[in-house]
Coordinates of C-alpha atoms in Angstrom, one line a residue:
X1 CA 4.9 20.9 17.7
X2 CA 5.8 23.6 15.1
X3 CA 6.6 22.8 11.4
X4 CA 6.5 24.9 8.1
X5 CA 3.7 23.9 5.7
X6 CA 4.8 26.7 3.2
X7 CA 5.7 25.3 0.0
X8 CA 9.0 26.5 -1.1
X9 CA 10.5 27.3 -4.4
X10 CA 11.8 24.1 -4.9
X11 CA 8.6 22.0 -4.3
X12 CA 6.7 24.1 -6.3
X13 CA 9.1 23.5 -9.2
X14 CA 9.2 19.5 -8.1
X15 CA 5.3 19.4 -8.2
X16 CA 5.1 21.2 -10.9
X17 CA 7.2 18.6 -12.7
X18 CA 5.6 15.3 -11.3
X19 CA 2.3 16.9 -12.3
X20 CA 4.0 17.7 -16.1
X21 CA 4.8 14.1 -16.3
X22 CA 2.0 12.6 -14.8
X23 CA -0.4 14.2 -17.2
X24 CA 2.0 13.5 -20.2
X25 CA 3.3 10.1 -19.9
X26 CA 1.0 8.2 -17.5
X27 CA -2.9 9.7 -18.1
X28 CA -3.4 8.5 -21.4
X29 CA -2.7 5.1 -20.7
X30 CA -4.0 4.3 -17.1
X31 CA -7.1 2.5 -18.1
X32 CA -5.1 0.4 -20.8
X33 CA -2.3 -0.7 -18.1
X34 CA -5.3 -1.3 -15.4
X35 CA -7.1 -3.7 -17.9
X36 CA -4.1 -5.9 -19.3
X37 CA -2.4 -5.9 -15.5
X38 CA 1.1 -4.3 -17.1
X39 CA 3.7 -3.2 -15.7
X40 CA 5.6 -0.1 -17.8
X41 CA 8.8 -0.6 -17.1
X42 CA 9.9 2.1 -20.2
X43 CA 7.9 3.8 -17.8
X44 CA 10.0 3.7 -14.6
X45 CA 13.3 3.9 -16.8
X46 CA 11.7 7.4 -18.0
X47 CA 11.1 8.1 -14.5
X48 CA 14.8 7.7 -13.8
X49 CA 15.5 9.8 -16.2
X50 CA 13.4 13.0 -14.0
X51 CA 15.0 11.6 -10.4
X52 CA 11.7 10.3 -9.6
X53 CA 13.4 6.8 -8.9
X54 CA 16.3 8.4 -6.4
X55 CA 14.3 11.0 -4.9
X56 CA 16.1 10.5 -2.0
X57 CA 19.3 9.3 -2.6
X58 CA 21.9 11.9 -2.5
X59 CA 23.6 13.3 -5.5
X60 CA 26.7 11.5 -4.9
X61 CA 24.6 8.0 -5.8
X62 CA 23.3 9.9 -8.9
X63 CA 20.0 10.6 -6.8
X64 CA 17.5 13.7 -6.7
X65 CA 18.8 14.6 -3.3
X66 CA 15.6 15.7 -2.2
X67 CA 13.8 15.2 1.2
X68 CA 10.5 13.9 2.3
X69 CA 8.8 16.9 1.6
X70 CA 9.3 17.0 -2.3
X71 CA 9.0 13.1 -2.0
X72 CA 5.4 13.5 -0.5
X73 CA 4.6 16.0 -3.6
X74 CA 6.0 13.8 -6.0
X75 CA 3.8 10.9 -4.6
X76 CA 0.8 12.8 -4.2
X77 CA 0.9 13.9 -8.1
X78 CA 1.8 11.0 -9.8
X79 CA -0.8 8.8 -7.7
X80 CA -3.5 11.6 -8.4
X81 CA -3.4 10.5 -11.8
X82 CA -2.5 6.3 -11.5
X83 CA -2.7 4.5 -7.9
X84 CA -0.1 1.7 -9.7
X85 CA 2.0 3.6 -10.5
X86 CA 2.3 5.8 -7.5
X87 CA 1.8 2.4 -5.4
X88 CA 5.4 0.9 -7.2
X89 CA 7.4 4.2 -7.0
X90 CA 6.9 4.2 -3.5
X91 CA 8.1 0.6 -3.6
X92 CA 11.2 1.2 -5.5
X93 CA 12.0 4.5 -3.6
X94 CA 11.1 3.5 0.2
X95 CA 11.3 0.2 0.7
X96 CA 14.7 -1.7 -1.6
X97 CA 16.5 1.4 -2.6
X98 CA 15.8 3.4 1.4
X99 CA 16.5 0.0 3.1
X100 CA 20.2 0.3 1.0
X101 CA 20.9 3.8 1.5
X102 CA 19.9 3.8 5.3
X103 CA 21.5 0.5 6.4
X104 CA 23.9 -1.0 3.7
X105 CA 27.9 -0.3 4.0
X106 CA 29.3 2.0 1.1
X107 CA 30.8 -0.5 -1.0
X108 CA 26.9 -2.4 -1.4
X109 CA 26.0 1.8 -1.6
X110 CA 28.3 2.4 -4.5
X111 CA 27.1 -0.7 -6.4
X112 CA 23.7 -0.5 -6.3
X113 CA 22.4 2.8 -5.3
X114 CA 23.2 5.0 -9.0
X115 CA 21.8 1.8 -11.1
X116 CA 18.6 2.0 -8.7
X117 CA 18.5 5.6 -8.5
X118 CA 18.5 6.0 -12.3
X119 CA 16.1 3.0 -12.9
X120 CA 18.7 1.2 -14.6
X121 CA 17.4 -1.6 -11.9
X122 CA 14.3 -2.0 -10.4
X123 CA 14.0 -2.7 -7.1
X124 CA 12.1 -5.3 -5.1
X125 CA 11.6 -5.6 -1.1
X126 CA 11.0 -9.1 0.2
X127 CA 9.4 -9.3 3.9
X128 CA 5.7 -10.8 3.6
X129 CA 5.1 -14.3 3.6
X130 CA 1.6 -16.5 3.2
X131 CA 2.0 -17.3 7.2
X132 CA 3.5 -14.1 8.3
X133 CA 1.8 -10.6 6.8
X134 CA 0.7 -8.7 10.0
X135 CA 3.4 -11.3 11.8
X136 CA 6.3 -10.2 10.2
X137 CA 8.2 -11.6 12.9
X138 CA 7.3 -14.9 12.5
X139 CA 9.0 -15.8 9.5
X140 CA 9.1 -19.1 7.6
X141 CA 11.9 -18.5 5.0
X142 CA 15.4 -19.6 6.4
X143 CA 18.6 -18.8 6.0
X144 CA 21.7 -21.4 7.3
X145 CA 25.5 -20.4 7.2
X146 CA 27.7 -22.7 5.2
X147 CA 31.3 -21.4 5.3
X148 CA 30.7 -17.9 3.5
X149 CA 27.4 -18.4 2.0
X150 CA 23.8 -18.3 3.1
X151 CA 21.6 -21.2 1.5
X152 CA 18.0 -19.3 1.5
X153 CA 14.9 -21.5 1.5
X154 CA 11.4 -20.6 1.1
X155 CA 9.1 -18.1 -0.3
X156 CA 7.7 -14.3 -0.2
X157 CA 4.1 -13.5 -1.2
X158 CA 2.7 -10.7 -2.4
X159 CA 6.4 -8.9 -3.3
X160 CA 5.9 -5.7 -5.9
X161 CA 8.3 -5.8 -8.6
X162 CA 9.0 -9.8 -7.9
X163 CA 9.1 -10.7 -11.7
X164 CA 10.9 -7.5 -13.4
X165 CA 12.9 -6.3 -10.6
X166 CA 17.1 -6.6 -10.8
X167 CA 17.7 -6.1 -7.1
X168 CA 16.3 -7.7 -4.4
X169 CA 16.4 -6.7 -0.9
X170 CA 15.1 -9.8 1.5
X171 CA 14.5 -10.7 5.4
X172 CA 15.4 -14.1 6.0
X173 CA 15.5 -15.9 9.1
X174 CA 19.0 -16.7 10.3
X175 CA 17.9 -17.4 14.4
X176 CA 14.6 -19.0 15.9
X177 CA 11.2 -17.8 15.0
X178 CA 9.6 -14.6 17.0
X179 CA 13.4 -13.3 18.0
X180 CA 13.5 -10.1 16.9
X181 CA 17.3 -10.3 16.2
X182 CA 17.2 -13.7 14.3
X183 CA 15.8 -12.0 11.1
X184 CA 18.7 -11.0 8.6
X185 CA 18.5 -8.9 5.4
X186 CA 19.9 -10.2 2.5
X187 CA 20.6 -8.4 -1.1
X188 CA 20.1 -10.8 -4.4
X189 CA 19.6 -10.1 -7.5
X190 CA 18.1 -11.8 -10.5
X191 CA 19.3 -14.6 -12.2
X192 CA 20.8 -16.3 -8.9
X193 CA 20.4 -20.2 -9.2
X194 CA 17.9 -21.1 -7.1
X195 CA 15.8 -18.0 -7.1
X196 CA 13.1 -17.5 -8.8
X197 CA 9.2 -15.2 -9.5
X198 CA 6.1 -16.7 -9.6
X199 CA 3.1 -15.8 -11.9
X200 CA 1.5 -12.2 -11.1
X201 CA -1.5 -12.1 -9.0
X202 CA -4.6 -11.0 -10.5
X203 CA -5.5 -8.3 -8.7
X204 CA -8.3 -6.0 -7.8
X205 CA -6.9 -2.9 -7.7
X206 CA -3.3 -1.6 -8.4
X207 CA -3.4 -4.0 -11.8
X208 CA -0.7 -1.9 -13.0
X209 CA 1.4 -2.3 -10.3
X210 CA 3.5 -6.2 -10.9
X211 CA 2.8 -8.3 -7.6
X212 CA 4.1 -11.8 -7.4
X213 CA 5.6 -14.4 -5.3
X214 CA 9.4 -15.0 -4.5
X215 CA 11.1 -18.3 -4.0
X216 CA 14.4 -19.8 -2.9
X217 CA 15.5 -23.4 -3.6
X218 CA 19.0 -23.8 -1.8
X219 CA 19.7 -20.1 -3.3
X220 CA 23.7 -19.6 -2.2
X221 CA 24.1 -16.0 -1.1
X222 CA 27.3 -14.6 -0.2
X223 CA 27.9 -13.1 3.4
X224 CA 28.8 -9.9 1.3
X225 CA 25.5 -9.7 0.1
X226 CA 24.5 -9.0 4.1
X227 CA 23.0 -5.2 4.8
X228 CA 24.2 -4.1 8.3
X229 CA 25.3 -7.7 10.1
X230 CA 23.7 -10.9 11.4
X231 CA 20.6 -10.6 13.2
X232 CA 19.9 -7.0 12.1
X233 CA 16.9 -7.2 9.4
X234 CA 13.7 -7.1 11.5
X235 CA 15.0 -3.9 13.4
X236 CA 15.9 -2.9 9.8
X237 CA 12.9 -3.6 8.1
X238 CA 10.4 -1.7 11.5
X239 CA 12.6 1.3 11.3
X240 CA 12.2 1.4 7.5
X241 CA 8.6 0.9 7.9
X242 CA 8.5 4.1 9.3
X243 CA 9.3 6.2 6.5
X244 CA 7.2 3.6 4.0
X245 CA 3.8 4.3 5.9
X246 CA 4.7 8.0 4.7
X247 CA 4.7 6.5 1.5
X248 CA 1.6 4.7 1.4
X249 CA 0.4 7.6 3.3
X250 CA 1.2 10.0 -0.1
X251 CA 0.1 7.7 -2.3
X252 CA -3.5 7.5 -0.4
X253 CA -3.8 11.0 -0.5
X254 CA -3.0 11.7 -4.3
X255 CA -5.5 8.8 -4.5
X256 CA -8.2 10.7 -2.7
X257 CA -7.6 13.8 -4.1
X258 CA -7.8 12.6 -7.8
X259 CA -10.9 10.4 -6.7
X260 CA -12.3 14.4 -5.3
X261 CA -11.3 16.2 -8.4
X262 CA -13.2 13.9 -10.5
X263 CA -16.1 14.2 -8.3
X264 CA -16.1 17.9 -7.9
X265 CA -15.9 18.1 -11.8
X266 CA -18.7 16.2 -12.6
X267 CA -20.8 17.5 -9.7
X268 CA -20.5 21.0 -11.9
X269 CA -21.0 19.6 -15.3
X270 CA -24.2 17.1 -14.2
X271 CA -27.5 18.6 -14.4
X272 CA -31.1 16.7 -12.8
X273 CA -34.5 18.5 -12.1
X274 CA -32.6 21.7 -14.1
X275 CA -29.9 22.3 -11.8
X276 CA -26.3 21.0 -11.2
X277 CA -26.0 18.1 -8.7
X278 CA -23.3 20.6 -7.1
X279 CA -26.6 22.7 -6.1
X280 CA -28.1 20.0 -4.0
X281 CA -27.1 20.5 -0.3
X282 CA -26.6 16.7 -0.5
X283 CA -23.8 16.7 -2.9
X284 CA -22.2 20.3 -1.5
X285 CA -21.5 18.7 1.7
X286 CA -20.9 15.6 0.7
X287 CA -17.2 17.0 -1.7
X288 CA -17.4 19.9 1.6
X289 CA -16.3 17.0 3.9
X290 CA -14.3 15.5 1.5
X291 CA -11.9 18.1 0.7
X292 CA -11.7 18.6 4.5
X293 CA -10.5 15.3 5.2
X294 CA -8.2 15.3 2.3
X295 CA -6.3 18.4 3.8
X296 CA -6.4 17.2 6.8
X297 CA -4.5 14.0 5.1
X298 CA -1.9 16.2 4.1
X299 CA -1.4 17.9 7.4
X300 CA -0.9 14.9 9.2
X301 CA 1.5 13.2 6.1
X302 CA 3.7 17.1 6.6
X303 CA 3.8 16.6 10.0
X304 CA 5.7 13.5 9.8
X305 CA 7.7 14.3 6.7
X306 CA 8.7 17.2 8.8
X307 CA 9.8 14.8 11.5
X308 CA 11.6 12.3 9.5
X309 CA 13.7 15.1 7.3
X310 CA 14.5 16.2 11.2
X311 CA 15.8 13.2 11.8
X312 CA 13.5 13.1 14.9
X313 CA 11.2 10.1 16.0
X314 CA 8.2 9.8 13.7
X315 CA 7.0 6.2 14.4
X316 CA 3.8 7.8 16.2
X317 CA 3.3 10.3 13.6
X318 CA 4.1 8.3 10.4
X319 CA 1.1 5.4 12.1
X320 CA -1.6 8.0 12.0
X321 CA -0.6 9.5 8.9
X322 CA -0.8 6.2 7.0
X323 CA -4.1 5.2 8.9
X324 CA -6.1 8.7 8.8
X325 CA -5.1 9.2 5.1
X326 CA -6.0 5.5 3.8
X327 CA -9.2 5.1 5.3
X328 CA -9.7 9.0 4.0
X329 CA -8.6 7.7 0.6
X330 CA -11.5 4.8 0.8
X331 CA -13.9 7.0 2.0
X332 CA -13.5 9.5 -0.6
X333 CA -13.1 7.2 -3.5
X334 CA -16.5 5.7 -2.1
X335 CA -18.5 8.7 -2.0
X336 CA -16.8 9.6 -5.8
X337 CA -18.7 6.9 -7.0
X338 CA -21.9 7.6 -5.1
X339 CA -21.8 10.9 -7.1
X340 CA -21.3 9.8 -10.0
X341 CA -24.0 7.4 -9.6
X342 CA -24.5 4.5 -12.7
X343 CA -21.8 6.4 -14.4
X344 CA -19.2 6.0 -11.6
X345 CA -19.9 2.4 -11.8
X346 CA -18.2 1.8 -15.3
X347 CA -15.1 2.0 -16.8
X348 CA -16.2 5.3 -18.7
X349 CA -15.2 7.2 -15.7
X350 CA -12.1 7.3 -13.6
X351 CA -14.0 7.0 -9.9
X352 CA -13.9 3.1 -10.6
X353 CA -10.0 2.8 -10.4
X354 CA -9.6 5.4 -7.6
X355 CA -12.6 3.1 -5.5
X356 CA -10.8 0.3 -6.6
X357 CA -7.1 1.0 -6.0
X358 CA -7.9 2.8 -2.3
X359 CA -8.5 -0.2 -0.6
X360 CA -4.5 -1.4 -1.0
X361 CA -4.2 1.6 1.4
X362 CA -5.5 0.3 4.2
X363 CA -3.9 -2.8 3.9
X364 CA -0.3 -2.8 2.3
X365 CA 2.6 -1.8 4.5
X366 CA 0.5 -2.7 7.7
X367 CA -3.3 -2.5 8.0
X368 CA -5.3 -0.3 10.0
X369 CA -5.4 -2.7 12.7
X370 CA -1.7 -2.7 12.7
X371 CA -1.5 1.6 12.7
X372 CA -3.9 1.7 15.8
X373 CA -2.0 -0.8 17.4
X374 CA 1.3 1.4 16.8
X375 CA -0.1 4.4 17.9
X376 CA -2.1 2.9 21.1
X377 CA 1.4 1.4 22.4
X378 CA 2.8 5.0 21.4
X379 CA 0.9 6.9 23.2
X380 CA 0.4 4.6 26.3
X381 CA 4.3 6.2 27.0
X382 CA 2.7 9.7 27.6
X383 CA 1.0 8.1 30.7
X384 CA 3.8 6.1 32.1

């Protein structure tokens, strides 16, 4: 497979400006949102403001217009500086606002896609439940017809954005349990009787990054509100998964590489037994292998942004990306810390947060587990 890693004028000019804003209006409060768990949304209205919350969404929905590629930069600088924050763009951008613009008909299009694209709304994506994380198939929450409504009943844990988000995209079950067209994706929004946010879970990592629960009560939603038709969502929501493990795939390796730029800079500032820590072999090798898996990261993350914007199959592609690049992102958050020895176990020093917020990675958006699983039945085809 051939694709074109050369940057362009345009995503030098896009990176340049995620890095601008990064360093401007997120840096100096990280470690302030991290410790009182909040969630700037004057900060995500100021991203709209840059396109950062539309990246994708053509111009005609008052998006950026912009492709995986520059979304992949965007990621990868603004989670180089805050894991939460990258961790909810990616959210807003690949998961509610994608799941409208790839499956939704144009009239849902029209009415929600400019608010979310200028961060007007937030966006939220319901699929997880406490019975059904790795299962997504086997989900609890129910939807039942009654003449042109849908009563929805149940709940949806760990849902980013599930207290300050104005649109809601969410799988309920409309056929039995474990049929993979008896899921159905619905679109609420706030303020519908019967619906309602739980408190925010306290959180290792990500604090920064709102997480709560969803729950509906005989919530009445109108067979309008339906993206594609009937029996549609869990196809939906696997295909859209696709394009989110490139997400969390970005936002592990802006992780990484802010966790290795802290790292490198300290191995050249520290000095024991007259030397810089840089000058031991130990530590040389140690940021050597680091910076080898990072790009290695990005190579595999290219590859499948190259893939999606080529509208060719990328679930393979998009699997390994997202695994190598998360466990990369723990590994090399881990070994930060280890450099920065007593100091990179306190607050004084950013490796904390990075060590901290990695481990998400590997988890959100299926775990590890889940990627070798996709890419062992993958490429079992090439034997068959």
């Amino acid at each position: 497979m051939v694709f074109n890693i050369q940057e362009d004028e345009q995503q030098v000019l896009v990176q340049r400006s995620a890095r601008d804003f990064a360093n401007t209006h997120i840096k100096p409060y990280v470690m302030e949102w991290d410790e009182k768990q909040y969630f700037p949304v004057e900060l995500f209205k100021k991203m709209g403001e840059y396109g950062f919350m539309g990246i994708l969404v053509p111009e005609k929905y008052n998006g950026a217009g912009l492709d995986y590629q520059e979304y992949i930069t965007i990621l990868d600088e603004i989670s180089k500086v805050c894991g939460s924050i990258g961790l909810s763009l990616a959210a807003h951008n690949s998961l509610c606002t994608n799941h409208i613009l790839s499956f939704a008909n144009e009239e849902q299009k029209e009415k929600y896609l400019p608010k979310l694209a200028t961060a007007e709304w937030i966006g939220a994506w319901g699929l997880t439940e406490t019975g059904s994380g790795s299962d997504a198939g086997g989900l609890a929450t129910t939807a039942v017809q009654d003449d042109d409504y849908f009563v929805i009943n149940g709940s949806k844990t760990f849902i980013t954005h599930a207290i300050s988000a104005d649109v809601f995209v969410v799988m309920a079950r409309t056929g039995e349990k474990g049929d993979k067209h008896g899921v159905t994706a619905f679109l609420l929004e706030k303020g519908m009787e019967g619906f309602t946010a739980g408190q925010k879970i306290n959180k290792l990592g990500m604090r920064a990054s709102e997480t709560a629960s969803l729950f509906f009560d005989n919530c009445r939603v109108h067979k309008n509100q339906i993206i594609g038709k009937v029996g549609d969502g869990f196809i939906q929501a696997l295909k859209l998964l696709d394009g989110g493990r490139i997400s969390i795939a970005a936002l592990s390796l802006g992780i990484a590489r802010g966790a290795y730029e802290c790292a490198l800079r300290y191995a050249n500032e520290r000095e024991q037994f007259n030397q810089k820590i840089f000058d031991f072999q130990d530590v040389a090798f140690t940021l050597a292998d680091m910076a080898s898996k990072i790009d290695a990261s990005e190579l595999l993350i290219r590859r499948a942004g190259y893939l999606k914007d080529t509208d060719q199959k990328v679930t393979k592609e998009s699997a390994m990306a997202k695994y190598y690049a998360s466990e990369v992102a723990v590994e090399v958050s881990n070994q930060s810390v280890q450099i920065h020895g007593g100091y990179g176990f306190t607050k004084d020093y950013p490796a904390e947060k990075y060590f901290r917020d990695a481990k998400l990675c590997t988890i959100g958006e299926g775990t590890s587990a889940i990627q070798k699983m996709v890419i062992a039945r993958e490429i079992r085809k090439d034997v068959q």
